[in-house]
Amino acid sequence: MMAHEEQSSDKAIQHQSLMDLLDKKKPLKICAPMVRYSKLAFRTLVRRYGCDLTFTPMIMSNSFVRSMKARDNEFTTNKGDRPLIVQFAANNGKDLADAAELIAPYADGVDLNCGCPQRWAMCDGYGAHLIKNPELIRDMVRQTKARVGRADFTTSIKIRIHPDLRDTVDLCQKAETAGVSWIAVHGRTPRERAEPANHDAIKLIKESVGVPVIANGDIRSLEDMQRVCDHTNVDGVMAARGILENPAMFAGYNLTPTHCVQQWLDISLSLGTPFQCFHHHLIYMMEKMVMRADKRVFNVLTSTAAVVDYLEENYGIHPSTEVSIEDTRGSSAPPLDRIM
C-alpha cells in the first residue's frame, strides 16, 4: 500500500474541507513541500505547533504511477495526518491525473510543482519550466479535476514568478479559468536564490485573481507572517526554511523550544524515522541551541542511539516514552539542498 497506516497515539482529526478552512481561517499557516524533509514525522511535529496544513515532499508523478515500490517509498501517512496536500512533479496532464486518482482517498488535494528551479527539472519540463507554458498548466489542472471529481478535493499549483509580472498574472488567471483551487506563490524568479522575496508581486497576483493565494518566501516567524499578510492580503503563508529551523514558529516561538526537540524524539522514534532524516532535522532545529564547538561533535554522530545519548547527557532531553531505538548507521549531514 502506498499509504501506510502507521501506529500512532494521535487521534484521527475531524477536519472540514480545505476550501472551507481557507475561507474561515485566515491566514492559513502552511508547512511547505520540502524535498526529503516534509515527511510524515515532521508533518506530525509541526501540526502540534500551530500548523494548519502540510505538504508532502515533491513526488515524481510518472514513477509514482508506474511503481508500487515508488508509492511505498514516497508516500506514507496515517489517520492524524490531515489536512494533507500531496505535491507532484509532472509535465503532462495524464501523469498528474493518474497520480491524483491514486492518492485521492488518503489526502485532501494535489499540488502541481511549478517552481522547482533545479537544472534537471527544468531540462525535463518539470517545475519552474512549466511557468513558460500556462496552457499546459491549464490542461493539467482540468484533467486532474475531471479525473478525481470530488468537490472537497483541491487541485492547486505552486509557482515562481516571471521577470515580467504580466506573464505571471496571465498564468494565474488562466489557471483560475481552468478551475484551480488556490495558488501558492514563491516570490522569486527561477534564477533567484537568496534575493529577498518579492511580496509586491504576490500582492499584485492576489489582486488579479479570485481564488485564494498563499505567500511563500522569507517567512520565519509570526511577525513575518503578519507583515506579509498586511502587505499582500493573502489567504495564508507557507514556510520552508523557517519552519525547518524552528518547527514551533507558528506557535509563536522565535527559537526551537526544548520541548519541541523532545517531541521530535518521541514522534520520529515511534514512526521508525531513518537515522539520516532524524539527525538532519535535529541539526537544523538545534542550530542556535548548540554551541559552535559542540556542533563539530553533534553533527558527525552516526547512530540514533548516539544522538539520543548526546541529547540526554548535554541538554537533559530524552524520549518521554519507551521506544525502540534502531542503531542505524549514517553519514554526517551535507549542506541543505534547495527547498522548493
Short mmCIF file of C-alpha atoms in Angstrom, two decimals:
data_model
loop_
_atom_site.label_atom_id
_atom_site.label_comp_id
_atom_site.label_asym_id
_atom_site.label_seq_id
_atom_site.Cartn_x
_atom_site.Cartn_y
_atom_site.Cartn_z
CA MET A 1 0.00 0.00 0.00
CA MET A 2 1.26 3.49 -0.77
CA ALA A 3 -0.46 4.98 2.28
CA HIS A 4 0.94 3.06 5.22
CA GLU A 5 -1.23 3.32 8.33
CA GLU A 6 1.49 3.76 10.96
CA GLN A 7 0.57 3.13 14.56
CA SER A 8 0.31 6.49 16.30
CA SER A 9 -1.03 7.90 19.56
CA ASP A 10 -2.54 10.79 17.62
CA LYS A 11 -6.31 10.58 17.31
CA ALA A 12 -7.87 10.93 13.90
CA ILE A 13 -8.57 14.60 13.29
CA GLN A 14 -12.08 15.61 12.33
CA HIS A 15 -11.40 18.19 9.66
CA GLN A 16 -13.54 20.32 7.44
CA SER A 17 -12.93 20.66 3.73
CA LEU A 18 -9.78 22.53 2.81
CA MET A 19 -11.68 25.20 0.90
CA ASP A 20 -13.82 25.85 3.99
CA LEU A 21 -10.64 26.08 6.02
CA LEU A 22 -9.15 28.58 3.57
CA ASP A 23 -12.34 30.60 3.75
CA LYS A 24 -12.73 30.63 7.51
CA LYS A 25 -9.20 30.52 8.93
CA LYS A 26 -7.19 33.42 7.60
CA PRO A 27 -4.26 33.44 7.38
CA LEU A 28 -3.76 29.71 6.96
CA LYS A 29 -0.38 28.52 8.32
CA ILE A 30 1.23 26.01 5.97
CA CYS A 31 4.34 23.84 6.03
CA ALA A 32 5.80 23.92 2.52
CA PRO A 33 6.79 20.88 0.46
CA MET A 34 10.47 20.22 1.14
CA VAL A 35 12.45 17.54 -0.64
CA ARG A 36 13.36 14.80 1.89
CA TYR A 37 12.15 16.85 4.85
CA SER A 38 8.36 17.35 4.93
CA LYS A 39 7.66 13.68 5.58
CA LEU A 40 5.17 12.13 7.98
CA ALA A 41 7.19 12.53 11.18
CA PHE A 42 7.94 16.22 10.57
CA ARG A 43 4.36 16.89 9.45
CA THR A 44 3.18 15.34 12.72
CA LEU A 45 5.53 17.58 14.70
CA VAL A 46 4.55 20.90 13.10
CA ARG A 47 0.83 20.11 13.45
CA ARG A 48 1.39 20.10 17.21
CA TYR A 49 2.76 23.65 16.97
CA GLY A 50 0.07 25.58 15.15
CA CYS A 51 0.49 24.41 11.54
CA ASP A 52 -2.89 24.19 9.80
CA LEU A 53 -1.90 22.39 6.59
CA THR A 54 1.07 20.33 5.47
CA PHE A 55 2.54 19.15 2.17
CA THR A 56 4.42 16.02 1.25
CA PRO A 57 7.80 16.43 -0.42
CA MET A 58 7.63 16.71 -4.22
CA ILE A 59 6.97 13.29 -5.78
CA MET A 60 7.64 12.38 -9.41
CA SER A 61 4.21 11.53 -10.80
CA ASN A 62 5.34 9.20 -13.57
CA SER A 63 7.35 6.86 -11.32
CA PHE A 64 4.67 7.07 -8.62
CA VAL A 65 2.05 5.81 -11.08
CA ARG A 66 4.21 3.06 -12.58
CA SER A 67 5.86 1.62 -9.47
CA MET A 68 4.39 0.16 -6.29
CA LYS A 69 7.86 0.44 -4.75
CA ALA A 70 7.92 4.17 -5.51
CA ARG A 71 4.50 4.61 -3.92
CA ASP A 72 5.60 2.78 -0.77
CA ASN A 73 8.83 4.78 -0.56
CA GLU A 74 7.45 8.21 -1.38
CA PHE A 75 4.08 8.42 0.35
CA THR A 76 3.46 7.47 3.97
CA THR A 77 0.57 8.80 6.02
CA ASN A 78 -1.75 7.94 8.92
CA LYS A 79 -5.18 8.94 10.22
CA GLY A 80 -3.90 12.01 12.03
CA ASP A 81 -2.04 13.35 9.02
CA ARG A 82 -4.77 15.70 7.77
CA PRO A 83 -5.39 18.05 6.13
CA LEU A 84 -2.70 16.98 3.69
CA ILE A 85 -1.66 18.05 0.19
CA VAL A 86 0.44 15.74 -1.97
CA GLN A 87 2.73 17.63 -4.31
CA PHE A 88 3.68 16.11 -7.65
CA ALA A 89 6.17 16.99 -10.36
CA ALA A 90 4.53 16.34 -13.71
CA ASN A 91 4.95 17.56 -17.26
CA ASN A 92 1.69 16.27 -18.73
CA GLY A 93 -1.93 16.06 -17.68
CA LYS A 94 -2.27 12.27 -17.74
CA ASP A 95 0.57 11.64 -15.29
CA LEU A 96 -0.78 14.23 -12.85
CA ALA A 97 -4.36 12.97 -13.12
CA ASP A 98 -3.28 9.34 -12.72
CA ALA A 99 -1.24 10.18 -9.61
CA ALA A 100 -4.04 12.30 -8.14
CA GLU A 101 -6.51 9.45 -8.59
CA LEU A 102 -4.22 7.11 -6.64
CA ILE A 103 -3.76 9.36 -3.61
CA ALA A 104 -7.27 10.89 -3.52
CA PRO A 105 -8.56 8.51 -0.80
CA TYR A 106 -5.69 9.46 1.50
CA ALA A 107 -5.34 13.23 1.07
CA ASP A 108 -7.24 16.49 0.72
CA GLY A 109 -5.69 17.63 -2.54
CA VAL A 110 -2.83 17.57 -5.00
CA ASP A 111 -0.45 20.35 -5.90
CA LEU A 112 1.47 20.75 -9.15
CA ASN A 113 5.05 21.88 -8.65
CA CYS A 114 5.66 24.81 -11.00
CA GLY A 115 8.53 26.28 -9.01
CA CYS A 116 11.46 23.87 -8.74
CA PRO A 117 14.42 25.75 -10.30
CA GLN A 118 16.90 22.88 -10.38
CA ARG A 119 18.51 22.28 -13.76
CA TRP A 120 17.46 18.64 -14.10
CA ALA A 121 13.81 19.57 -13.52
CA MET A 122 13.87 22.47 -15.94
CA CYS A 123 15.55 20.38 -18.66
CA ASP A 124 12.92 17.64 -18.37
CA GLY A 125 9.98 20.03 -18.48
CA TYR A 126 9.16 19.94 -14.77
CA GLY A 127 9.00 22.54 -12.03
CA ALA A 128 9.63 26.16 -12.96
CA HIS A 129 9.86 25.23 -16.64
CA LEU A 130 6.05 24.99 -16.58
CA ILE A 131 5.51 28.69 -15.93
CA LYS A 132 6.61 29.24 -19.53
CA ASN A 133 3.58 27.24 -20.68
CA PRO A 134 0.36 28.43 -19.00
CA GLU A 135 -1.79 26.50 -21.49
CA LEU A 136 -0.17 23.24 -20.39
CA ILE A 137 -0.75 24.09 -16.73
CA ARG A 138 -4.38 24.85 -17.52
CA ASP A 139 -4.77 21.48 -19.25
CA MET A 140 -3.12 19.64 -16.34
CA VAL A 141 -5.45 21.30 -13.83
CA ARG A 142 -8.51 20.50 -15.93
CA GLN A 143 -7.56 16.85 -16.43
CA THR A 144 -6.86 16.35 -12.74
CA LYS A 145 -10.09 17.93 -11.57
CA ALA A 146 -12.10 15.89 -14.09
CA ARG A 147 -10.41 12.66 -13.05
CA VAL A 148 -10.88 12.97 -9.29
CA GLY A 149 -14.25 14.72 -9.48
CA ARG A 150 -14.60 15.36 -5.74
CA ALA A 151 -15.80 18.76 -4.60
CA ASP A 152 -13.77 18.55 -1.38
CA PHE A 153 -10.53 17.59 -3.16
CA THR A 154 -8.36 20.53 -4.21
CA THR A 155 -6.10 20.94 -7.22
CA SER A 156 -3.56 23.71 -6.65
CA ILE A 157 -0.33 24.99 -8.17
CA LYS A 158 2.83 26.33 -6.56
CA ILE A 159 4.69 28.74 -8.82
CA ARG A 160 7.66 31.05 -9.04
CA ILE A 161 7.23 34.45 -10.64
CA HIS A 162 8.32 35.64 -14.10
CA PRO A 163 10.74 38.54 -14.55
CA ASP A 164 7.81 40.27 -16.29
CA LEU A 165 4.95 40.06 -13.80
CA ARG A 166 2.38 40.46 -16.56
CA ASP A 167 3.26 36.90 -17.57
CA THR A 168 2.67 35.68 -14.02
CA VAL A 169 -0.70 37.38 -13.79
CA ASP A 170 -1.67 35.85 -17.14
CA LEU A 171 -0.61 32.40 -15.94
CA CYS A 172 -2.61 32.71 -12.71
CA GLN A 173 -5.71 33.96 -14.49
CA LYS A 174 -5.57 31.07 -16.96
CA ALA A 175 -5.17 28.60 -14.10
CA GLU A 176 -8.20 30.19 -12.44
CA THR A 177 -10.33 29.68 -15.56
CA ALA A 178 -9.29 26.02 -15.55
CA GLY A 179 -10.65 25.65 -12.02
CA VAL A 180 -7.50 25.75 -9.91
CA SER A 181 -8.49 25.70 -6.24
CA TRP A 182 -5.75 28.03 -5.00
CA ILE A 183 -2.29 29.28 -5.92
CA ALA A 184 0.88 29.36 -3.81
CA VAL A 185 3.40 31.95 -4.99
CA HIS A 186 7.11 31.79 -4.20
CA GLY A 187 8.11 35.41 -4.65
CA ARG A 188 11.30 34.75 -6.59
CA THR A 189 12.07 34.04 -10.24
CA PRO A 190 13.59 30.66 -11.20
CA ARG A 191 17.03 32.30 -11.36
CA GLU A 192 16.83 33.87 -7.91
CA ARG A 193 18.04 32.09 -4.79
CA ALA A 194 18.95 34.26 -1.79
CA GLU A 195 17.43 37.53 -3.01
CA PRO A 196 14.57 38.91 -0.88
CA ALA A 197 11.17 37.53 -1.86
CA ASN A 198 9.11 39.92 -3.97
CA HIS A 199 5.99 40.42 -1.86
CA ASP A 200 4.82 43.24 -4.14
CA ALA A 201 4.49 40.60 -6.87
CA ILE A 202 2.41 38.40 -4.59
CA LYS A 203 0.21 41.38 -3.77
CA LEU A 204 -0.37 42.01 -7.48
CA ILE A 205 -1.30 38.38 -8.08
CA LYS A 206 -3.72 38.40 -5.16
CA GLU A 207 -5.40 41.49 -6.61
CA SER A 208 -5.63 39.87 -10.05
CA VAL A 209 -7.41 36.58 -9.27
CA GLY A 210 -10.46 35.46 -7.35
CA VAL A 211 -9.06 32.22 -5.93
CA PRO A 212 -7.12 32.07 -2.65
CA VAL A 213 -3.43 33.00 -2.85
CA ILE A 214 -0.70 31.75 -0.49
CA ALA A 215 2.56 33.67 0.04
CA ASN A 216 5.85 31.77 0.14
CA GLY A 217 9.30 33.24 0.76
CA ASP A 218 11.06 34.77 3.78
CA ILE A 219 8.50 33.58 6.36
CA ARG A 220 10.49 32.81 9.53
CA SER A 221 8.21 33.98 12.35
CA LEU A 222 4.70 35.07 13.21
CA GLU A 223 5.89 38.64 12.81
CA ASP A 224 6.98 37.89 9.24
CA MET A 225 3.62 36.24 8.61
CA GLN A 226 1.68 39.24 9.84
CA ARG A 227 3.83 41.70 7.93
CA VAL A 228 3.41 39.80 4.66
CA CYS A 229 -0.33 39.32 5.19
CA ASP A 230 -0.85 43.01 5.95
CA HIS A 231 1.04 43.95 2.80
CA THR A 232 -0.43 41.42 0.38
CA ASN A 233 -3.84 40.47 1.84
CA VAL A 234 -3.09 36.83 1.04
CA ASP A 235 -5.15 33.96 2.42
CA GLY A 236 -2.23 32.14 4.00
CA VAL A 237 1.52 31.82 4.29
CA MET A 238 3.83 28.92 3.56
CA ALA A 239 7.12 28.41 5.39
CA ALA A 240 10.04 26.21 4.31
CA ARG A 241 13.48 27.04 5.69
CA GLY A 242 11.99 28.95 8.62
CA ILE A 243 9.89 26.04 9.84
CA LEU A 244 12.69 23.57 9.20
CA GLU A 245 14.90 25.56 11.58
CA ASN A 246 12.07 26.22 14.05
CA PRO A 247 9.16 23.75 13.83
CA ALA A 248 7.36 25.72 16.57
CA MET A 249 7.41 29.05 14.69
CA PHE A 250 3.65 29.06 14.01
CA ALA A 251 3.04 28.64 17.75
CA GLY A 252 4.87 31.93 18.37
CA TYR A 253 8.32 30.68 19.36
CA ASN A 254 11.28 32.61 17.96
CA LEU A 255 13.66 29.70 18.60
CA THR A 256 13.00 25.98 18.75
CA PRO A 257 11.98 25.21 22.36
CA THR A 258 13.48 22.17 24.07
CA HIS A 259 10.06 20.54 24.39
CA CYS A 260 9.78 20.65 20.58
CA VAL A 261 13.06 18.73 20.32
CA GLN A 262 11.72 16.21 22.82
CA GLN A 263 8.51 15.90 20.78
CA TRP A 264 10.63 15.21 17.70
CA LEU A 265 12.38 12.37 19.52
CA ASP A 266 9.07 10.80 20.50
CA ILE A 267 7.46 11.14 17.08
CA SER A 268 10.41 10.16 14.90
CA LEU A 269 11.42 7.19 17.03
CA SER A 270 7.86 5.87 17.27
CA LEU A 271 7.47 6.09 13.48
CA GLY A 272 10.82 4.47 12.75
CA THR A 273 12.32 7.51 11.01
CA PRO A 274 15.60 6.63 9.24
CA PHE A 275 18.68 7.94 11.02
CA GLN A 276 19.79 10.42 8.40
CA CYS A 277 16.40 12.18 8.34
CA PHE A 278 16.12 12.04 12.15
CA HIS A 279 19.59 13.55 12.57
CA HIS A 280 19.32 16.22 9.86
CA HIS A 281 16.15 17.65 11.35
CA LEU A 282 17.84 17.93 14.73
CA ILE A 283 20.83 19.70 13.19
CA TYR A 284 18.56 22.36 11.71
CA MET A 285 16.22 22.83 14.65
CA MET A 286 19.11 22.98 17.14
CA GLU A 287 21.28 25.30 15.03
CA LYS A 288 21.03 28.17 17.53
CA MET A 289 20.90 25.92 20.59
CA VAL A 290 24.17 24.04 20.15
CA MET A 291 27.44 25.86 20.79
CA ARG A 292 29.86 26.09 17.85
CA ALA A 293 32.39 23.72 19.41
CA ASP A 294 29.68 21.16 20.20
CA LYS A 295 28.38 21.20 16.62
CA ARG A 296 31.56 19.51 15.44
CA VAL A 297 30.65 16.61 17.73
CA PHE A 298 26.87 16.55 17.30
CA ASN A 299 26.83 16.90 13.51
CA VAL A 300 29.03 13.84 12.94
CA LEU A 301 27.25 11.39 15.23
CA THR A 302 26.48 8.24 13.28
CA SER A 303 23.63 6.46 15.06
CA THR A 304 20.25 7.17 16.58
CA ALA A 305 21.38 5.79 19.92
CA ALA A 306 24.41 8.11 19.95
CA VAL A 307 22.21 11.14 19.21
CA VAL A 308 19.72 10.25 21.95
CA ASP A 309 22.55 9.73 24.46
CA TYR A 310 24.17 13.04 23.46
CA LEU A 311 20.95 15.00 23.91
CA GLU A 312 20.26 13.46 27.30
CA GLU A 313 23.80 13.95 28.61
CA ASN A 314 24.23 17.53 27.36
CA TYR A 315 20.72 19.01 27.34
CA GLY A 316 18.60 16.75 29.54
CA ILE A 317 16.38 15.99 26.53
CA HIS A 318 15.21 12.41 26.18
CA PRO A 319 12.27 10.47 24.78
CA SER A 320 9.26 10.68 27.07
CA THR A 321 8.18 7.12 26.31
CA GLU A 322 9.98 3.85 25.86
CA VAL A 323 10.58 3.39 22.17
CA SER A 324 12.77 1.11 20.13
CA ILE A 325 15.93 2.90 19.00
CA GLU A 326 17.30 1.42 15.81
CA ASP A 327 21.07 1.82 15.78
CA THR A 328 21.15 2.79 12.11
CA ARG A 329 24.47 3.97 10.72
CA GLY A 330 24.54 7.07 8.56
CA SER A 331 26.76 9.86 7.30
CA SER A 332 27.12 13.35 8.67
CA ALA A 333 24.73 15.93 7.28
CA PRO A 334 25.61 17.56 3.96
CA PRO A 335 24.65 21.17 3.21
CA LEU A 336 20.91 21.73 2.90
CA ASP A 337 19.68 21.18 -0.64
CA ARG A 338 17.37 23.67 -2.31
CA ILE A 339 13.98 23.78 -0.62
CA MET A 340 11.05 24.13 -3.01
#
